[in-house]
Amino acid sequence: MTDTAHRPAAAGPPRLEMQGIAKRYGGVRAIRHADITVRPGTVHALVGENGAGKSTLIKILSGAEQADEGTIAIDGSPVSIGATTDAIALGVQTVYQEPQLFPELTVAENFFVGREITRGPAIDWRAQAPRMLELLDTVGLDRGLASQPLGSLSIAKQQQVSIAKALLEQASILILDEPSAILTDAEIEVLFGVVRRLAADGVSIIYISHRLDELFRIADEVTIMRDGETVSSQPIGELTVREIAERMVGGAISEGHHEDREHGEPVLELESLSLDGAFEDVTLTLRAGEVVGLYGLVGSGAAEVGEVVYGMRRATSGRLRAVGDDRHPASPSAAKRRGIRMVPANRASQGSFSFQPIAFNITVGSLGLLGKAPGWVSPRAERRISDDLIRRLAVKTPSGRQPIGAMSGGNAQKVVLARQIVEQPKLLVLAEPTQGVDVGAKEEIHRIVADLAERGTAVLVITTDLAEVQRIADRILVFRAGRVARELPPTASQASLLAAAAGAIDDEPTPMPGTTEEAA
Amino acid sequence: MTAVDTATQGGRHGRDPEPRPSALDRARVWVASGGLKERATLLLGLIVVLLVVMSILDGVGLTSGRFNSDYLASTLIAYVPLALLALAELFVITSGRGGIDLSVGSMVSLTGVVFAMLYQQAMLPLAAAIVLAVLFGALLGAVNGFLTAYLGYPALITTLATFYAYRSIALVVSEQRPISGPEISSFYSAAKAVELPVIGASLPLVPLGVFTFLLPVAIVAWFVLNRTTYGRKLYAIGTNDTAAQWAGIDTRRTRMMAYVTAGAISGLVGVYTVAQFASARPDAGTSGSGMALPAITIAVLGGVAITGGIGRLSGILLAALLIVWLNASILLVVPGNEGAQAQLLALGVVLLGASLLSNASIRRRSTGLTKPVGVPGTAAGTSR
Amino acid sequence: GCTSRNDPGQSAAPGASEGGGTAEDLTIAFVPKLQGIPYFEAMNTGGQQAAEELGFEWLYQGPTTADAAAQADIVRSFIQQGVDVLFVAPNDPNSMAPLLEEAQAAGIHVATTDTDAPDSVREVFVNQASTEGIGEALTDALLEAMGGSGQYAIVSCGETAANLNAWIEVQEAYTASEYPDAEIVDIVYAGEDQAMATQMATDLMSSNPDLTGLVGECTSSAPGVAQAVEDAGRTGEVFTVGLGTPQSMLPYLESGSSSGSILWDVEALGYLTGWAGVQLASDGDLGDTSTIGLEGASGATYDEATGELLLGPPTIFTAENAGDYDY
Amino acid sequence: MTATAPAPAPASASGQVSLRRILPPVVTGQELVLLGVLVVLWVLLGIFTPAFLTPGSIGPLLVQVAPIALIGVGMTFVIITAGIDVSVAATIMVSAVVTARVLVAADVPAVLAVLLAIAIGALLGTVNGVLIAYGRVHPIIITFGTANLFQWLGLRVFDSSTVNGIPGTLDFFGRGAAGSTLGVPHSFAIAVVAVAVAWWFLRYAKAGRNLYAIGGNQNAARLAGIKVQPRLVWVYGITGALAGLAACMIIATGTSSLDQSVGSGKELQVIAAVVIGGTSILGGRGSVVGTMLGALLVQTVVSGVTQLGWPTQLGFLFVGICILIAVGTDLIRERARRRA
Ligand SMILES: Nc1ncnc2c1ncn2[C@@H]1O[C@H](COP(=O)(O)OP(=O)(O)OP(=O)(O)O)[C@@H](O)[C@H]1O
Ligand SMILES: Nc1ncnc2c1ncn2[C@@H]1O[C@H](COP(=O)(O)OP(=O)(O)OP(=O)(O)O)[C@@H](O)[C@H]1O
Ligand SMILES: [Mg+2]
Ligand SMILES: [Mg+2]
């Protein structure tokens, strides 16, 4: 329910009023009842657990989905939004959670798809060019990218393109669904600059994010969703991060704490490992029961280290000794045979078998365990293994027979993680394990990781999330431009970690207690 | 995990405000929750409807011949190759990434010719000739598989090319003459109708090919698809190739094996057609509109998602049965040239009707999935 | 039981009676290689005429593609219908043999027409003309136009069509023995596709500048090759003959791009087929051709040894007589 | 990447520089390769069968290519949108038989006959388009289904016989003297014009560029406000219309009678030409010029085999190999581009 008591006095009608919105997908009630009111020129944060219905709500506003119930009013007059074109005509611009772009077309073309400036039937490139270049500048992208095929850009750059694209036309409402999830901090700064300027110009912005701390820097108001309902809506200044998090999950959450563990034999040893175009001269030792974090901005090369360890890519030079074997894993299945497992960064495209059941998704990585005879699969074993993991990881699902495609991001992430810990791995590589995952699920995933380490698994966590790496890693290797820039303990200040990753001069002396075995 | 989540979980799935859904509602939910995705149910229903309607027509004397079990059994001779080739398509289509095999007809022609040359001209023992022919089919399939899985050719292109190429080779090596002879003529007994032992006297004569060719392959295929790690891998690569790679599956080998399997099955059909036609025709699988298009049609009708990852044996067997019996029924009801023509009409209507109907139900369940690839069989699902 | 096959009284359809019976309730079925082409439709016309005159029911049903399997389905349905006599023009003689055996076992008189199934149980083969007759007539007609010598090529249709291949063999042998100055330079296969036949004939003319003759071996390539000559503007330089139906050949015969079409009176062949059916059903004498009421078919001869009922020598259609036929 | 301060852009200067490279290159690598292969083949054939490079041989070859290339234009559109149409053969059949019957029955002028043929084709194509766009079933399934329906329709119109005595009304499209001006066959000229218009359309027109977007990511195209469904209807409608026009060419290049095999097998020939021409079967990428060259290549190979006196059955073996080589070079270039 909209909490009118907290709403600051507003002059004129609100820019947007959505009331009594409900939406169901077959048997799933994605939204039970949602109200949201957004005033002109404000940044309105929309937060909630994974699966709370945030994306669904904004899809209804952008015309990508139609509500079953409820009304929408813009600037005081009721509107009906039956298609994306209706929303665009009403001045609603949307940056979706998954960038909706065209890999085969150039960046320039991507900007104008669907709203080309034409002269007769032909596209008028001369008229389009200045606007396009201006927008590239606005989001801080190189102008030379205009003629690149979009598919050749990194995901982060693609995300920036999709943000820039939304600015092409004067919007009265701009929706950003987790725009920052895959952006680096510097890129986020640029984004915030853009958002603030737009708000100053009177544009209303709906901003969805799981990074609660960043919301306090950008948002004016916040609406919190839980279980398909809006539970509160008020100026963000009235709340703390902790209060928001508690309202999202509907109860108190426990504070995480870092425990010290005994470390065993080295499980992974890298020596001067290099992969052309990705990283160079990486040296590290990872012991059983140890959690090492590779922290770096997107494109720092940290992600590729994980791929080499898992056999997705071959290093160009250097030594790699994993689980007592000096050979570089030739393929993921070779890596698997040694007890190396990896959870990829992009769960939708790299992790999910969308319309297959959860049980299938969990066991597909360990088919060897499913039958008494080699090559054989027993449905009973499959059920036993998957039910066990669903319980252990507290995956929210009525049964293992549900398809993973209808699950929210956080639950899907748990399933993908479950796949890799069916058998306790000797070495587990986690890439962005909690990207886009809500606080509750994040908590659990961190607990699971700690648990595995406790039981002797060596864990390599690759992440761009600063808080996360501080919470779960025993040691942090900071990556910059393909090299290990610093090695820091988790107790190092955020400032020094960020500085190391961003390449700024670091005045603070490097404290390295507890990590004596090697110097960076 | 905290108590909070258990509560939400209960809230989400435990209590639903609607107390007693009406029958219509229940039917709607059943359809929406994939009742019709169970293509087998739909097909079985259609077969029953067909049999009932035909029996009534037969009863009132509107058919030109008796519509009885003998007739239905005798038409099964055409059922065997159709079902087998649709099964071959199931393997390649399910392997995903645009998997399809246009060359099955050409492989049937070519392996049939090779089989006849081995059996009739080289005088090899029957068993050896059959094994070699099937292996040869697997080899032809391996060419498709290698090009598609290892070199990255789109399957439609690979198999269009080999469709042309194998057809040419079959005609050239046979000097475009059917191969026949005493051994092959007597081999017809492998396909012809027989009386079943023990209980056979009171049952219609069933073509032997159903037992010697179709049944064993179907049983093996069922186990492979449902009870082996290979089956899991096949469905995995068809659903999401990248994710399968990350899960540690050798996607290329798995995909290649799908084409090899299709080739081997085509080889077996090649042998079967030699028996059925009592000669090895170099155009056995390519004359007329060829065997590939009907096979793909049956596979699709049987619920195989053209985008990969979905496909069941039961759908194939029932779809082929429906079409064979529908065609046979039409011949008894519509006399003259119109009869054969009406078969085209019926196939078109059944195919379009079944796909549109069950797609509507799939769509209802999954509209709004964030990834368009998630919707099987739909135009949106193929956009990448 | 589920089956009625142990119960002979039921296996035959209503209206069918064992051993022929009166002509009134006699059904004779004919399955052509392919429906919708003038050749077989003309046979159908002839068969219907016989049915009216001789008083039986004539059933005609053909597959939409010239495909052995599709043809077998239709034969099976006729077996089920319990017709009295079944005529087939098999796409694949070998594959038809076992089916004919099944039909016979069901009490049906089986026979072939147009194309034989030699190693089968068929009781009679209604033959339009002997293989030699056709091959030699084609060769003679073409070489007469070409002046007895020169290079010619054959545009055939389906690569595996048994009768076409047999005629081509006769043409090769006969040309070699009778016309030593003539030479067959190429044999190409265009399928049942007129446009392809035309293109191939054009290609043959381009690549063999000395080519002066073309044979269209079937009813789709006969007009196709003539069209190619006409298009190339080489009427009078390159001569064509073929096995074409009169109506489709008429314009080319008139323009001179075709020097003659070798065929037979197809309607008469259909009539003869119907007549033979009646004889089979009534255990009549196939040799007694005096009862044939149609002039075009009355010259038929029966060879007891081979079981062939021969319509007669092939007819040569020219610009003058082709217009008399309406197929 | 570092953040640059958002400065207002002096746009025009640098705008000009990148403008040219925003669209794909005027001539794609695949087109150059095909052109090269074609030239080499023609030269070789010219050497081994001197008659090959004469008007008497090239003219009919071009006439034969024309309908394939013409339908290929529509099929390229279709495949760019990540679709496929396997019903074009049946569309040709229906359009041809109705038109031929009308020509025989009434002495209609050529223009009217052509319009009729196009209208029938467009109608059937639109049926495909509507079912595909709104039924949202994969195009290959829909067009398999409609191919059967159209074929039935065509056979009903044929009514178990051929259409005889077709007058020379459509000779303008034919392969004889009436069908060409200054040695250029009209039908081929029409195909060339269609290719040229389509090239411009796909490169510069909004509606054309949008087809690439639809094929690249249909969902994103919808969200970007492209009216995907009407576009798809239109694309299949155009393909049908072109198949209708091609039917006129096929009537004109045929004999004076038309039988029910008309058009059969054309769908695979057209698809072969399109994929040889470098259009990606996965959608989002493709060129009509490539399609024209692909059609020429296929016909050159088939005619070349006949003219060389090799067994005609080998022709399609070479076509198969051509497809693999042409698509293979495209795959290799694409891979190199990705790596760069
Ligand atoms: N297409 C769909 N079919 C079925 N259920 C769906 C579909 N899309 C979403 N849902 C369900 O609706 C609910 C809300 O999903 P939504 O994507 O709006 O969540 P969200 O708040 O955006 O979560 P996240 O933070 O993980 O992105 C979830 O339970 C989800 O499983
Ligand atoms: N076709 C086969 N014949 C015999 N043994 C096999 C066959 N396929 C797999 N195996 C054996 O069966 C066991 C399970 O194999 P499977 O490939 O399913 O394992 P997996 O979990 O997928 O792991 P990986 O892909 O890393 O091998 C292994 O011991 C393997 O060697
Ligand atoms: Mg979301
Ligand atoms: Mg494996």
CSV table of N, CA, C and O and ligand atoms in Angstrom, one decimal, chain A residues 25 28 30 48-57 97 178 210 406-410 436, chain B residues 12 365-369, ligand 1:
chain,number,residue,atom,x,y,z
A,25,TYR,N,1.1,-15.4,-14.0
A,25,TYR,CA,1.6,-16.2,-15.1
A,25,TYR,C,1.1,-17.6,-14.9
A,25,TYR,O,1.7,-18.3,-14.0
A,28,VAL,N,1.4,-18.9,-11.4
A,28,VAL,CA,2.3,-18.1,-10.5
A,28,VAL,C,1.7,-16.7,-10.4
A,28,VAL,O,1.4,-16.0,-11.4
A,30,ALA,N,2.7,-13.3,-10.0
A,30,ALA,CA,3.9,-12.5,-10.0
A,30,ALA,C,3.7,-11.2,-9.2
A,30,ALA,O,4.5,-10.8,-8.5
A,48,GLY,N,13.3,-4.9,-3.7
A,48,GLY,CA,12.6,-6.1,-3.2
A,48,GLY,C,13.4,-7.3,-3.5
A,48,GLY,O,14.4,-7.3,-4.3
A,49,GLU,N,13.1,-8.4,-2.8
A,49,GLU,CA,13.8,-9.7,-3.0
A,49,GLU,C,13.7,-10.1,-4.4
A,49,GLU,O,12.8,-9.7,-5.2
A,50,ASN,N,14.6,-11.1,-4.8
A,50,ASN,CA,14.4,-11.7,-6.1
A,50,ASN,C,13.0,-12.3,-6.2
A,50,ASN,O,12.6,-13.0,-5.3
A,51,GLY,N,12.4,-12.0,-7.3
A,51,GLY,CA,11.1,-12.6,-7.5
A,51,GLY,C,9.9,-11.8,-6.8
A,51,GLY,O,8.8,-12.3,-6.8
A,52,ALA,N,10.3,-10.7,-6.2
A,52,ALA,CA,9.2,-9.9,-5.6
A,52,ALA,C,8.3,-9.3,-6.6
A,52,ALA,O,7.1,-9.0,-6.2
A,53,GLY,N,8.7,-9.2,-7.8
A,53,GLY,CA,7.8,-8.7,-8.9
A,53,GLY,C,8.2,-7.4,-9.4
A,53,GLY,O,7.4,-6.7,-10.2
A,54,LYS,N,9.4,-6.9,-9.2
A,54,LYS,CA,9.8,-5.6,-9.7
A,54,LYS,C,9.8,-5.6,-11.2
A,54,LYS,O,9.3,-4.7,-11.8
A,55,SER,N,10.5,-6.5,-11.8
A,55,SER,CA,10.7,-6.5,-13.2
A,55,SER,C,9.3,-6.6,-13.9
A,55,SER,O,9.0,-6.0,-14.9
A,56,THR,N,8.4,-7.4,-13.3
A,56,THR,CA,7.1,-7.6,-13.8
A,56,THR,C,6.3,-6.3,-13.8
A,56,THR,O,5.7,-5.9,-14.8
A,57,LEU,N,6.5,-5.6,-12.7
A,57,LEU,CA,5.8,-4.3,-12.6
A,57,LEU,C,6.2,-3.3,-13.7
A,57,LEU,O,5.4,-2.7,-14.3
A,97,GLN,N,16.3,-5.3,-17.7
A,97,GLN,CA,17.3,-6.1,-16.9
A,97,GLN,C,18.3,-6.8,-17.8
A,97,GLN,O,19.5,-6.8,-17.6
A,178,GLU,N,17.9,-2.6,-12.8
A,178,GLU,CA,19.2,-3.1,-12.4
A,178,GLU,C,20.2,-2.7,-13.4
A,178,GLU,O,21.0,-3.5,-14.0
A,210,HIS,N,19.7,-4.0,-6.5
A,210,HIS,CA,19.9,-4.8,-5.3
A,210,HIS,C,21.0,-4.2,-4.5
A,210,HIS,O,21.3,-4.6,-3.3
A,406,ALA,N,10.9,-20.5,-15.0
A,406,ALA,CA,9.9,-19.6,-14.4
A,406,ALA,C,10.4,-19.1,-13.0
A,406,ALA,O,9.6,-18.5,-12.3
A,407,MET,N,11.6,-19.4,-12.6
A,407,MET,CA,12.1,-19.0,-11.3
A,407,MET,C,12.7,-17.6,-11.4
A,407,MET,O,13.1,-17.2,-12.4
A,408,SER,N,12.7,-17.0,-10.2
A,408,SER,CA,13.3,-15.6,-10.2
A,408,SER,C,14.9,-15.8,-10.2
A,408,SER,O,15.4,-16.9,-10.0
A,409,GLY,N,15.5,-14.7,-10.4
A,409,GLY,CA,17.0,-14.8,-10.6
A,409,GLY,C,17.7,-15.4,-9.4
A,409,GLY,O,18.6,-16.3,-9.7
A,410,GLY,N,17.4,-15.1,-8.2
A,410,GLY,CA,18.1,-15.6,-7.1
A,410,GLY,C,17.9,-17.1,-6.9
A,410,GLY,O,18.9,-17.8,-6.7
A,436,GLY,N,22.8,-9.7,-8.9
A,436,GLY,CA,21.3,-9.6,-9.1
A,436,GLY,C,20.5,-10.5,-8.1
A,436,GLY,O,19.4,-10.8,-8.4
B,12,ARG,N,3.5,-18.3,-0.6
B,12,ARG,CA,3.5,-18.2,-2.0
B,12,ARG,C,2.7,-19.4,-2.7
B,12,ARG,O,2.0,-19.3,-3.6
B,365,ARG,N,1.6,-20.4,-20.7
B,365,ARG,CA,2.4,-20.7,-19.6
B,365,ARG,C,3.6,-19.8,-19.5
B,365,ARG,O,4.1,-19.5,-18.4
B,366,SER,N,4.2,-19.4,-20.6
B,366,SER,CA,5.5,-18.8,-20.5
B,366,SER,C,5.6,-17.4,-21.0
B,366,SER,O,6.8,-17.0,-21.3
B,367,THR,N,4.6,-16.8,-21.3
B,367,THR,CA,4.7,-15.4,-21.7
B,367,THR,C,5.5,-14.6,-20.7
B,367,THR,O,5.4,-14.8,-19.5
B,368,GLY,N,6.4,-13.8,-21.2
B,368,GLY,CA,7.1,-12.9,-20.4
B,368,GLY,C,8.3,-13.5,-19.7
B,368,GLY,O,9.0,-12.8,-18.9
B,369,LEU,N,8.7,-14.7,-20.1
B,369,LEU,CA,10.0,-15.2,-19.6
B,369,LEU,C,11.0,-14.2,-20.1
B,369,LEU,O,10.9,-13.7,-21.3
E,1,LIG,N1,7.2,-15.6,-17.7
E,1,LIG,C1,7.0,-16.0,-16.5
E,1,LIG,N2,6.3,-17.1,-16.2
E,1,LIG,C2,6.1,-17.5,-15.0
E,1,LIG,N3,6.4,-16.9,-13.9
E,1,LIG,C3,7.1,-15.7,-14.1
E,1,LIG,C4,7.4,-15.2,-15.3
E,1,LIG,N4,8.1,-14.1,-15.2
E,1,LIG,C5,8.2,-13.9,-13.9
E,1,LIG,N5,7.6,-14.9,-13.2
E,1,LIG,C6,7.5,-15.0,-11.7
E,1,LIG,O1,7.0,-13.8,-11.3
E,1,LIG,C7,7.6,-13.4,-10.0
E,1,LIG,C8,8.2,-12.0,-10.1
E,1,LIG,O2,9.2,-12.0,-11.1
E,1,LIG,P1,10.1,-10.7,-11.4
E,1,LIG,O3,11.0,-11.0,-12.5
E,1,LIG,O4,9.2,-9.6,-11.5
E,1,LIG,O5,10.9,-10.5,-10.1
E,1,LIG,P2,12.0,-9.4,-9.7
E,1,LIG,O6,11.5,-8.8,-8.6
E,1,LIG,O7,12.4,-8.6,-10.9
E,1,LIG,O8,13.2,-10.4,-9.3
E,1,LIG,P3,14.8,-10.2,-9.6
E,1,LIG,O9,15.3,-9.3,-8.6
E,1,LIG,O10,15.3,-11.6,-9.4
E,1,LIG,O11,15.0,-9.7,-11.0
E,1,LIG,C9,8.7,-14.5,-9.8
E,1,LIG,O12,8.1,-15.4,-8.9
E,1,LIG,C10,8.9,-15.1,-11.1
E,1,LIG,O13,9.2,-16.5,-10.9
